[in-house]
Amino acid sequence: MAESNHPAKGHPSAKAVQKTVLNLGNLPPKPKASDMKASANQYPRTPSRVNPNQPPWPAYRGYHEYSFAHATMGVRLPTILGKAIDDVWKTLNQEYDEERIVDLVNCIHRMEDLMGDLQGNSKLRPIIDDGAGDIALWNKEIAKFFRGKDFMNAPWLFAEAYKYRRLRECFSLSKYWVDYDVFFRQKCDTFSRSSQAVFELSTRFSAPQEADANLSAEAKLEKDKLLFLELTQVCLWGNSTDLSLLIDMTEEDIKKLQSTGGDHLAATEKNILGNNLHKLADYVMTIKNGRIDFVLDNAGFELYCDMVYADWLIQSGTCSQVIFHGKKIPWFVSDVTKQDWNWLLNSCTYGQLFPDASEQEMDSLRTLGQRWKQYEKEGKWKYEAHPFWCTGYTFWDLHSEAPDLFQHLSESNLVIFKGDLNHRKLTYDCHAPLDTPFSTAIGPLASEPGAPPIASLRTIKSDVVVGIPSGVGEKLDEEEPGWKISGKYAVVLLSEGRPGEKPQYI
């Protein structure tokens, strides 16, 4: 069920979605974007001088009025929190047990306290120990780097992540509602509203991909590469793609596509500003019975696209295992949790979300769901949720703060990071020059011994942009102000890493 955009007047979320006036306190002077750009020549900082409050290039912070950080901290986060409170009231109105109701009311009170801290630009206090495994990571980072910082003058990435961890605290301190997800309704809705695209994929991919004995080895490789290019773009653009997938091709079809397919791909690629798509495809074509990891982004339809992608990687013989990395807690509204993962698999297999679908379409979706659940039983697919993904640290600190996770990823043939938030964490979400090489921008995840090959598939929805040719971003700045947050453009970037080398701490 879709969430209401108009909270009832009788409960505390009614004013939360209105424009918020922030008490900014004694903040530093507001730098101009031009001044930030001019000072960028002094960067990047040397690794010994980099820390969460002092990234390699200047951090985006909430008081930077020219940045998307300002709109997020001042308007978007209070609005999101207001809708979350609205969701809890809906749930409370459906309860009948008094003890559970009182427990949920206390959750709402904690959410109201968080709203007050957010609107009042309060200092970032430690996370209350709720028994979760991430408490030490969070409170160490706050104490070491953000003592005395508030929502607006802490780096935007940390402040935003902190808000979601505080939201989790509202429920983790309860008796009955520890696992409650205030975003679950709207995540489900994104899938149920995507019927045309869902069935476009299911009807094309439900039948097992069988090897065509009539294809030469060279033709099969070309077919696989074209399919990989298309599926990668499906996963990149999600609902924005036309889903014109290339399957069941004869050798003659492939010959035609070698002349016409390039034009088709070029048309869909024109908005990929930093484009390592073909380099990525050439590398993936060398993997046989390997392992590819997905660091997931959004639940619902995007996760469904990721599953179709991973299904093809298994059936093509590229992978014998695909590992999906999601979140342990509800995170940045739409990020995948285990609950979202289970819901999607079971909705495909048993659900009736699409009343207008034909029986043939529903059969194709059930076939996918059953096959995917079998992959999970056989260990070909695994869902994992390491606590590090839901901390305030960027991925520059992954090797030092979560060495077990770094070691685990180092054993993968390729780690694909999906979406805008993962890209921000890869690149430290700071004011790096637009033409900064991706391998430079992700720091230790490219340079540390054992770093795996890494790809970032990201539609651009926030200020940090790296890995695009010189002059391209500057031209867009003049012609399309706001291009960095429109979602119209994207990057597909690849770092070769240092696979096969032993991590230094082992």
Coordinates of C-alpha atoms in Angstrom, one line a residue:
M1 CA 0.0 0.0 0.0
A2 CA 1.4 3.4 -1.0
E3 CA 2.1 5.8 1.8
S4 CA 0.0 9.0 2.2
N5 CA 1.8 12.3 1.5
H6 CA -0.6 14.1 3.8
P7 CA -0.3 13.0 7.4
A8 CA -3.4 13.3 9.6
K9 CA -3.6 16.6 11.4
G10 CA -4.0 14.9 14.8
H11 CA -0.6 13.4 15.3
P12 CA 3.0 14.7 15.6
S13 CA 4.0 14.1 12.0
A14 CA 1.6 16.7 10.7
K15 CA 4.2 19.6 10.9
A16 CA 7.2 17.4 10.1
V17 CA 6.8 17.5 6.4
Q18 CA 6.5 21.3 6.2
K19 CA 9.4 23.6 5.5
T20 CA 11.9 23.4 8.3
V21 CA 13.7 26.5 9.7
L22 CA 17.0 25.4 11.1
N23 CA 18.9 27.0 13.9
L24 CA 22.4 27.0 12.4
G25 CA 24.2 28.4 15.4
N26 CA 27.8 29.6 15.1
L27 CA 28.7 27.9 11.9
P28 CA 31.8 28.7 9.8
P29 CA 31.5 31.2 7.0
K30 CA 29.6 29.9 4.0
P31 CA 32.1 29.2 1.2
K32 CA 31.2 29.8 -2.4
A33 CA 31.3 27.0 -4.9
S34 CA 33.9 28.9 -6.9
D35 CA 36.2 29.2 -3.8
M36 CA 35.9 25.5 -3.1
K37 CA 36.8 24.7 -6.7
A38 CA 39.8 27.0 -6.6
S39 CA 41.1 25.5 -3.4
A40 CA 40.8 22.0 -4.8
N41 CA 44.3 22.3 -6.2
Q42 CA 45.6 21.9 -2.7
Y43 CA 44.2 18.4 -2.6
P44 CA 44.1 15.5 -2.3
R45 CA 45.3 15.3 1.2
T46 CA 48.0 12.7 1.9
P47 CA 46.6 9.4 3.4
S48 CA 48.1 10.2 6.8
R49 CA 46.0 13.4 7.0
V50 CA 42.7 11.8 5.9
N51 CA 40.0 11.0 8.4
P52 CA 36.2 11.0 8.5
N53 CA 36.1 14.7 9.4
Q54 CA 38.9 15.6 7.0
P55 CA 38.4 13.6 3.7
P56 CA 40.9 13.7 0.8
W57 CA 39.2 16.7 -0.7
P58 CA 36.8 19.2 1.1
A59 CA 33.7 17.5 2.5
Y60 CA 30.2 18.5 1.5
R61 CA 28.5 19.8 4.6
G62 CA 24.9 20.8 5.4
Y63 CA 25.6 24.5 5.6
H64 CA 26.9 24.6 2.1
E65 CA 23.9 26.3 0.5
Y66 CA 25.0 25.6 -3.0
S67 CA 25.1 21.8 -2.4
F68 CA 22.5 19.0 -2.3
A69 CA 23.7 18.4 1.2
H70 CA 21.9 21.6 2.3
A71 CA 18.6 20.6 0.8
T72 CA 18.9 17.1 2.2
M73 CA 19.7 18.1 5.8
G74 CA 17.3 21.1 5.8
V75 CA 14.2 19.6 4.0
R76 CA 14.5 16.0 2.8
L77 CA 15.5 14.3 6.1
P78 CA 12.8 16.0 8.2
T79 CA 10.3 15.1 5.5
I80 CA 11.4 11.5 5.4
L81 CA 11.3 11.3 9.2
G82 CA 7.8 12.9 9.2
K83 CA 6.6 10.2 6.8
A84 CA 8.2 7.5 9.0
I85 CA 6.2 8.8 12.0
D86 CA 3.1 8.7 9.8
D87 CA 3.8 5.1 9.0
V88 CA 4.1 4.1 12.7
W89 CA 0.8 5.8 13.4
K90 CA -0.8 3.7 10.7
T91 CA 0.6 0.6 12.4
L92 CA -0.4 1.7 15.8
N93 CA -4.0 2.2 14.6
Q94 CA -4.1 -1.4 13.6
E95 CA -2.9 -2.8 17.0
Y96 CA -5.2 -4.1 19.7
D97 CA -2.8 -5.3 22.4
E98 CA -2.2 -2.5 25.0
E99 CA 1.3 -3.5 25.9
R100 CA 2.4 -3.5 22.3
I101 CA 0.6 -0.2 21.7
V102 CA 2.3 1.5 24.7
D103 CA 5.7 0.1 23.5
L104 CA 5.1 1.6 20.0
V105 CA 4.0 5.0 21.4
N106 CA 7.4 5.1 23.2
C107 CA 9.0 4.5 19.8
I108 CA 7.1 7.5 18.4
H109 CA 8.3 9.6 21.3
R110 CA 11.9 8.8 20.5
M111 CA 11.2 9.6 16.8
E112 CA 9.8 13.0 18.0
D113 CA 13.0 13.6 20.0
L114 CA 15.1 12.8 16.8
M115 CA 12.9 15.2 14.9
G116 CA 13.6 17.9 17.5
D117 CA 17.3 17.3 17.3
L118 CA 17.2 17.4 13.5
Q119 CA 15.2 20.6 13.3
G120 CA 17.1 22.2 16.1
N121 CA 20.5 21.3 14.6
S122 CA 21.6 19.6 17.8
K123 CA 25.0 18.2 18.6
L124 CA 25.6 14.5 17.5
R125 CA 25.3 12.5 20.7
P126 CA 26.6 8.9 21.1
I127 CA 24.3 6.1 20.0
I128 CA 22.6 4.5 23.0
D129 CA 23.8 0.9 23.5
D130 CA 21.0 -1.2 22.2
G131 CA 23.1 -4.4 22.1
A132 CA 23.8 -4.2 18.4
G133 CA 27.2 -5.1 17.1
D134 CA 27.9 -1.7 15.5
I135 CA 27.8 0.4 18.7
A136 CA 31.6 0.4 19.2
L137 CA 32.2 1.5 15.6
W138 CA 29.6 4.3 15.8
N139 CA 30.6 5.7 19.2
K140 CA 34.3 5.5 18.5
E141 CA 33.9 7.5 15.3
I142 CA 31.7 10.1 17.0
A143 CA 34.1 10.5 20.0
K144 CA 37.3 10.6 17.8
F145 CA 36.2 12.8 14.9
F146 CA 32.8 14.5 15.6
R147 CA 32.8 15.6 19.2
G148 CA 30.9 18.8 19.3
K149 CA 29.7 18.6 15.7
D150 CA 26.1 19.1 14.8
F151 CA 23.9 17.9 11.9
M152 CA 24.8 20.8 9.7
N153 CA 28.6 21.2 10.2
A154 CA 29.5 17.5 10.2
P155 CA 30.2 16.1 6.8
W156 CA 26.9 15.4 5.1
L157 CA 27.5 11.7 4.5
F158 CA 28.2 11.0 8.2
A159 CA 25.3 13.2 9.4
E160 CA 22.9 11.6 7.1
A161 CA 24.0 8.1 8.1
Y162 CA 23.9 9.1 11.8
K163 CA 20.2 10.2 11.3
Y164 CA 19.3 6.7 10.1
R165 CA 21.1 5.0 12.9
R166 CA 19.3 7.2 15.4
L167 CA 16.0 6.2 13.7
R168 CA 16.9 2.6 14.2
E169 CA 17.6 3.3 17.9
C170 CA 14.0 4.5 18.2
F171 CA 12.9 0.9 17.7
S172 CA 15.9 -1.2 18.9
L173 CA 15.3 0.1 22.4
S174 CA 11.7 -1.3 22.4
K175 CA 10.4 -4.7 23.5
Y176 CA 8.2 -5.7 20.7
W177 CA 9.2 -3.5 17.7
V178 CA 13.0 -4.2 17.4
D179 CA 12.7 -5.4 13.8
Y180 CA 10.1 -2.8 12.6
D181 CA 10.9 -1.2 9.2
V182 CA 9.1 2.2 8.7
F183 CA 10.0 2.1 5.0
F184 CA 8.8 -1.4 4.2
R185 CA 5.4 -0.4 2.8
Q186 CA 6.9 2.0 0.2
K187 CA 9.6 -0.4 -0.8
C188 CA 7.0 -3.1 -1.6
D189 CA 5.0 -0.5 -3.5
T190 CA 7.9 0.2 -6.0
F191 CA 7.8 -3.4 -7.1
S192 CA 4.0 -3.8 -7.4
R193 CA 3.9 -0.6 -9.5
S194 CA 6.4 -1.9 -12.0
S195 CA 4.4 -4.7 -13.6
Q196 CA 5.2 -3.9 -17.3
A197 CA 9.0 -4.0 -16.7
V198 CA 8.7 -7.0 -14.3
F199 CA 7.0 -9.1 -16.9
E200 CA 9.2 -7.8 -19.7
L201 CA 12.1 -9.4 -17.9
S202 CA 10.3 -12.5 -16.5
T203 CA 8.9 -13.6 -19.9
R204 CA 12.3 -13.3 -21.5
F205 CA 14.4 -14.9 -18.8
S206 CA 12.2 -17.5 -17.1
A207 CA 13.2 -20.3 -19.6
P208 CA 16.6 -21.7 -18.7
Q209 CA 19.3 -20.4 -21.0
E210 CA 20.5 -23.3 -23.1
A211 CA 23.7 -23.5 -25.0
D212 CA 23.2 -23.2 -28.7
A213 CA 25.3 -25.9 -30.4
N214 CA 25.1 -24.0 -33.7
L215 CA 27.0 -21.1 -32.4
S216 CA 30.7 -20.9 -32.7
A217 CA 32.8 -20.1 -29.6
E218 CA 33.4 -16.6 -31.0
A219 CA 29.7 -16.0 -31.7
K220 CA 28.7 -17.3 -28.2
L221 CA 31.2 -14.9 -26.7
E222 CA 29.8 -12.0 -28.7
K223 CA 26.3 -13.0 -27.7
D224 CA 27.2 -13.2 -24.0
K225 CA 28.9 -9.8 -24.2
L226 CA 26.0 -8.1 -25.8
L227 CA 23.6 -9.6 -23.2
F228 CA 25.9 -8.5 -20.4
L229 CA 26.1 -5.0 -21.8
E230 CA 22.3 -4.8 -21.9
L231 CA 21.7 -6.3 -18.5
T232 CA 24.3 -4.0 -17.0
Q233 CA 22.4 -1.1 -18.3
V234 CA 19.1 -2.5 -17.0
C235 CA 20.7 -2.7 -13.5
L236 CA 22.1 0.8 -13.9
W237 CA 19.0 2.6 -15.0
G238 CA 16.3 0.4 -13.3
N239 CA 12.9 1.8 -14.3
S240 CA 14.5 4.2 -16.7
T241 CA 15.7 1.5 -19.1
D242 CA 13.7 0.4 -22.1
L243 CA 14.4 -3.2 -21.3
S244 CA 15.2 -4.0 -24.9
L245 CA 17.1 -7.1 -24.1
L246 CA 19.1 -9.2 -26.6
I247 CA 18.4 -12.9 -26.2
D248 CA 17.9 -16.0 -28.4
M249 CA 20.2 -14.8 -31.1
T250 CA 21.3 -16.9 -34.0
E251 CA 24.8 -16.5 -35.5
E252 CA 23.2 -14.4 -38.3
D253 CA 21.5 -12.2 -35.7
I254 CA 24.8 -11.6 -34.0
K255 CA 26.4 -10.6 -37.3
K256 CA 23.7 -8.0 -37.8
L257 CA 24.0 -6.8 -34.2
Q258 CA 27.7 -6.2 -34.7
S259 CA 26.7 -3.5 -37.1
T260 CA 23.4 -2.3 -35.8
G261 CA 23.7 -3.3 -32.1
G262 CA 26.5 -0.8 -31.6
D263 CA 24.2 2.1 -32.6
H264 CA 21.5 0.8 -30.2
L265 CA 23.9 0.6 -27.3
A266 CA 25.4 4.0 -28.2
A267 CA 22.0 5.5 -27.9
T268 CA 21.3 4.1 -24.5
E269 CA 24.9 4.9 -23.3
K270 CA 24.9 8.6 -24.3
N271 CA 24.2 9.7 -20.7
I272 CA 26.8 7.5 -19.1
L273 CA 29.4 10.2 -18.6
G274 CA 32.2 8.1 -17.1
N275 CA 31.9 4.9 -19.2
N276 CA 34.0 1.8 -18.5
L277 CA 31.0 -0.4 -19.6
H278 CA 32.9 -2.2 -22.4
K279 CA 36.0 -2.5 -20.4
L280 CA 33.9 -4.1 -17.7
A281 CA 32.3 -6.5 -20.2
D282 CA 35.7 -7.5 -21.6
Y283 CA 36.8 -8.4 -18.1
V284 CA 33.7 -10.3 -17.1
M285 CA 33.9 -12.4 -20.3
T286 CA 37.2 -13.8 -18.9
I287 CA 35.5 -15.1 -15.7
K288 CA 34.5 -18.8 -15.7
N289 CA 32.7 -20.4 -12.8
G290 CA 33.9 -17.5 -10.6
R291 CA 32.3 -15.4 -7.9
I292 CA 30.7 -11.9 -8.3
D293 CA 29.5 -9.9 -5.3
F294 CA 26.8 -7.2 -5.4
V295 CA 26.7 -4.5 -2.8
L296 CA 23.0 -3.8 -3.1
D297 CA 21.2 -0.5 -3.3
N298 CA 17.4 -0.3 -3.6
A299 CA 14.8 -2.9 -2.7
G300 CA 11.8 -3.7 -5.0
F301 CA 12.2 -3.4 -8.7
E302 CA 15.9 -2.6 -8.6
L303 CA 16.6 -5.7 -6.5
Y304 CA 14.5 -7.7 -9.0
C305 CA 16.8 -6.4 -11.8
D306 CA 19.8 -7.4 -9.8
M307 CA 18.4 -10.9 -9.4
V308 CA 17.8 -11.2 -13.2
Y309 CA 21.3 -10.1 -13.8
A310 CA 22.7 -12.6 -11.2
D311 CA 20.6 -15.4 -12.7
W312 CA 22.2 -14.8 -16.1
L313 CA 25.7 -14.8 -14.5
I314 CA 25.0 -18.2 -13.1
Q315 CA 23.4 -19.7 -16.2
S316 CA 26.0 -18.3 -18.6
G317 CA 28.7 -20.1 -16.6
T318 CA 30.4 -16.8 -15.6
C319 CA 29.7 -17.5 -12.0
S320 CA 29.2 -20.5 -9.8
Q321 CA 28.3 -18.2 -6.9
V322 CA 26.8 -14.7 -6.5
I323 CA 26.9 -13.0 -3.1
F324 CA 24.5 -10.2 -2.3
H325 CA 25.4 -7.7 0.4
G326 CA 22.5 -5.9 2.0
K327 CA 21.8 -4.0 5.2
K328 CA 21.1 -5.4 8.7
I329 CA 18.7 -2.5 9.5
P330 CA 16.4 -0.2 7.5
W331 CA 18.7 2.3 5.8
F332 CA 18.4 5.4 3.7
V333 CA 14.7 4.6 3.1
S334 CA 15.0 2.1 0.2
D335 CA 18.1 0.0 0.8
V336 CA 17.7 -3.8 0.8
T337 CA 17.3 -5.7 4.1
K338 CA 16.9 -9.5 4.5
Q339 CA 13.2 -8.9 5.0
D340 CA 13.0 -7.1 1.6
W341 CA 15.0 -10.0 0.0
N342 CA 12.7 -12.7 1.4
W343 CA 9.6 -10.7 0.5
L344 CA 10.7 -10.3 -3.1
L345 CA 11.6 -14.0 -3.5
N346 CA 8.3 -15.1 -2.0
S347 CA 6.2 -12.5 -3.9
C348 CA 7.6 -13.8 -7.2
T349 CA 6.9 -17.4 -6.2
Y350 CA 3.6 -17.1 -4.4
G351 CA 2.3 -13.5 -4.6
Q352 CA -0.7 -12.0 -6.4
L353 CA 0.6 -8.4 -6.7
F354 CA -0.4 -8.0 -10.3
P355 CA -4.2 -8.5 -10.8
D356 CA -4.1 -7.6 -14.5
A357 CA -1.3 -10.0 -15.4
S358 CA -2.0 -13.0 -17.7
E359 CA -1.5 -16.5 -16.5
Q360 CA 1.5 -16.9 -18.8
E361 CA 3.1 -13.8 -17.2
M362 CA 2.4 -15.0 -13.7
D363 CA 3.9 -18.5 -14.6
S364 CA 7.1 -16.8 -15.9
L365 CA 7.4 -14.9 -12.6
R366 CA 6.8 -17.9 -10.5
T367 CA 9.4 -19.9 -12.5
L368 CA 12.0 -17.2 -11.7
G369 CA 11.1 -17.1 -8.1
Q370 CA 11.3 -20.9 -7.7
R371 CA 14.7 -21.0 -9.5
W372 CA 16.1 -18.2 -7.4
K373 CA 15.0 -19.9 -4.2
Q374 CA 16.7 -23.0 -5.4
Y375 CA 19.9 -21.1 -6.0
E376 CA 19.7 -19.9 -2.4
K377 CA 19.2 -23.5 -1.1
E378 CA 22.1 -24.7 -3.2
G379 CA 24.4 -21.9 -2.0
K380 CA 24.7 -20.5 -5.5
W381 CA 23.2 -17.3 -4.2
K382 CA 23.9 -15.9 -0.7
Y383 CA 22.5 -12.9 1.1
E384 CA 24.9 -11.4 3.7
A385 CA 24.6 -8.3 5.8
H386 CA 27.8 -7.2 7.5
P387 CA 27.4 -4.5 10.2
F388 CA 30.0 -2.3 8.5
W389 CA 27.6 -1.4 5.7
C390 CA 25.4 0.5 8.2
T391 CA 28.1 2.6 9.9
G392 CA 29.1 6.2 9.4
Y393 CA 32.5 5.1 7.9
T394 CA 33.2 5.4 4.2
F395 CA 34.6 2.5 2.3
W396 CA 38.1 4.0 2.5
D397 CA 38.1 2.6 6.1
L398 CA 36.7 -0.8 5.2
H399 CA 40.2 -2.5 5.3
S400 CA 41.0 -1.0 8.7
E401 CA 37.6 -1.1 10.5
A402 CA 36.2 -4.3 8.9
P403 CA 39.3 -6.4 7.9
D404 CA 37.2 -9.6 7.9
L405 CA 34.9 -8.0 5.3
F406 CA 37.9 -6.8 3.2
Q407 CA 39.4 -10.3 3.2
H408 CA 36.0 -11.7 2.2
L409 CA 35.7 -9.3 -0.7
S410 CA 39.3 -9.8 -1.8
E411 CA 38.3 -13.4 -2.7
S412 CA 35.7 -12.2 -5.3
N413 CA 36.4 -11.9 -9.0
L414 CA 34.4 -8.7 -9.1
V415 CA 32.5 -6.5 -6.6
I416 CA 29.7 -4.5 -8.1
F417 CA 28.6 -1.5 -6.0
K418 CA 25.1 -0.4 -6.9
G419 CA 23.7 3.1 -6.6
D420 CA 24.4 6.6 -5.4
L421 CA 25.0 6.0 -1.7
N422 CA 27.5 3.3 -2.3
H423 CA 29.3 5.5 -4.8
R424 CA 29.4 8.4 -2.2
K425 CA 30.9 6.0 0.3
L426 CA 33.4 4.6 -2.2
T427 CA 34.6 8.1 -3.1
Y428 CA 34.5 9.7 0.4
D429 CA 31.7 12.0 -0.8
C430 CA 33.9 15.0 -1.1
H431 CA 34.6 17.8 -3.5
A432 CA 37.1 16.0 -5.8
P433 CA 37.8 17.3 -9.3
L434 CA 35.3 15.8 -11.8
D435 CA 38.1 14.2 -13.8
T436 CA 39.7 12.5 -10.8
P437 CA 40.4 8.8 -11.8
F438 CA 38.0 6.4 -10.1
S439 CA 40.9 4.3 -8.8
T440 CA 42.3 7.5 -7.1
A441 CA 38.9 8.5 -5.7
I442 CA 38.3 5.2 -4.0
G443 CA 41.7 5.1 -2.2
P444 CA 42.5 1.9 -0.3
L445 CA 39.8 -0.1 -2.1
A446 CA 42.0 0.3 -5.2
S447 CA 45.5 0.5 -3.8
E448 CA 45.5 -1.9 -0.8
P449 CA 47.1 -5.4 -1.5
G450 CA 44.2 -7.8 -2.1
A451 CA 41.8 -5.1 -3.3
P452 CA 39.3 -6.9 -5.6
P453 CA 38.3 -5.5 -9.0
I454 CA 35.5 -3.0 -8.3
A455 CA 32.7 -1.6 -10.5
S456 CA 30.4 1.2 -9.6
L457 CA 27.0 1.4 -11.4
R458 CA 25.5 4.7 -10.4
T459 CA 22.9 7.1 -11.6
I460 CA 24.1 10.5 -10.5
K461 CA 21.8 12.0 -7.8
S462 CA 24.3 13.9 -5.6
D463 CA 27.2 16.3 -5.9
V464 CA 30.2 14.1 -5.9
V465 CA 31.2 13.1 -9.5
V466 CA 34.5 11.6 -10.5
G467 CA 35.9 9.6 -13.4
I468 CA 34.4 11.7 -16.2
P469 CA 36.4 13.3 -19.1
S470 CA 37.8 16.8 -18.6
G471 CA 35.4 19.5 -19.7
V472 CA 32.3 17.4 -19.7
G473 CA 31.1 18.4 -16.3
E474 CA 32.1 22.0 -16.7
K475 CA 30.0 22.2 -19.9
L476 CA 27.0 20.6 -18.1
D477 CA 27.4 23.1 -15.2
E478 CA 26.8 25.9 -17.8
E479 CA 24.1 24.2 -19.8
E480 CA 22.2 22.1 -17.3
P481 CA 22.4 23.5 -13.7
G482 CA 21.3 20.7 -11.4
W483 CA 22.6 17.9 -13.6
K484 CA 24.3 16.3 -10.6
I485 CA 21.0 15.6 -8.8
S486 CA 18.7 14.9 -11.7
G487 CA 19.3 11.2 -12.1
K488 CA 19.5 11.8 -15.9
Y489 CA 23.2 10.9 -16.1
A490 CA 25.2 8.0 -14.8
V491 CA 28.7 6.5 -14.5
V492 CA 29.9 2.9 -14.9
L493 CA 33.4 2.9 -13.5
L494 CA 35.9 0.1 -13.0
S495 CA 39.0 -0.3 -10.7
E496 CA 41.3 -3.2 -11.4
G497 CA 42.4 -3.4 -7.8
R498 CA 45.3 -5.6 -6.6
P499 CA 43.7 -9.1 -6.7
G500 CA 45.8 -12.1 -5.8
E501 CA 48.0 -10.1 -3.4
K502 CA 47.8 -11.0 0.3
P503 CA 46.3 -8.2 2.5
Q504 CA 49.0 -6.7 4.7
Y505 CA 47.3 -7.4 8.0
I506 CA 47.0 -11.1 7.5

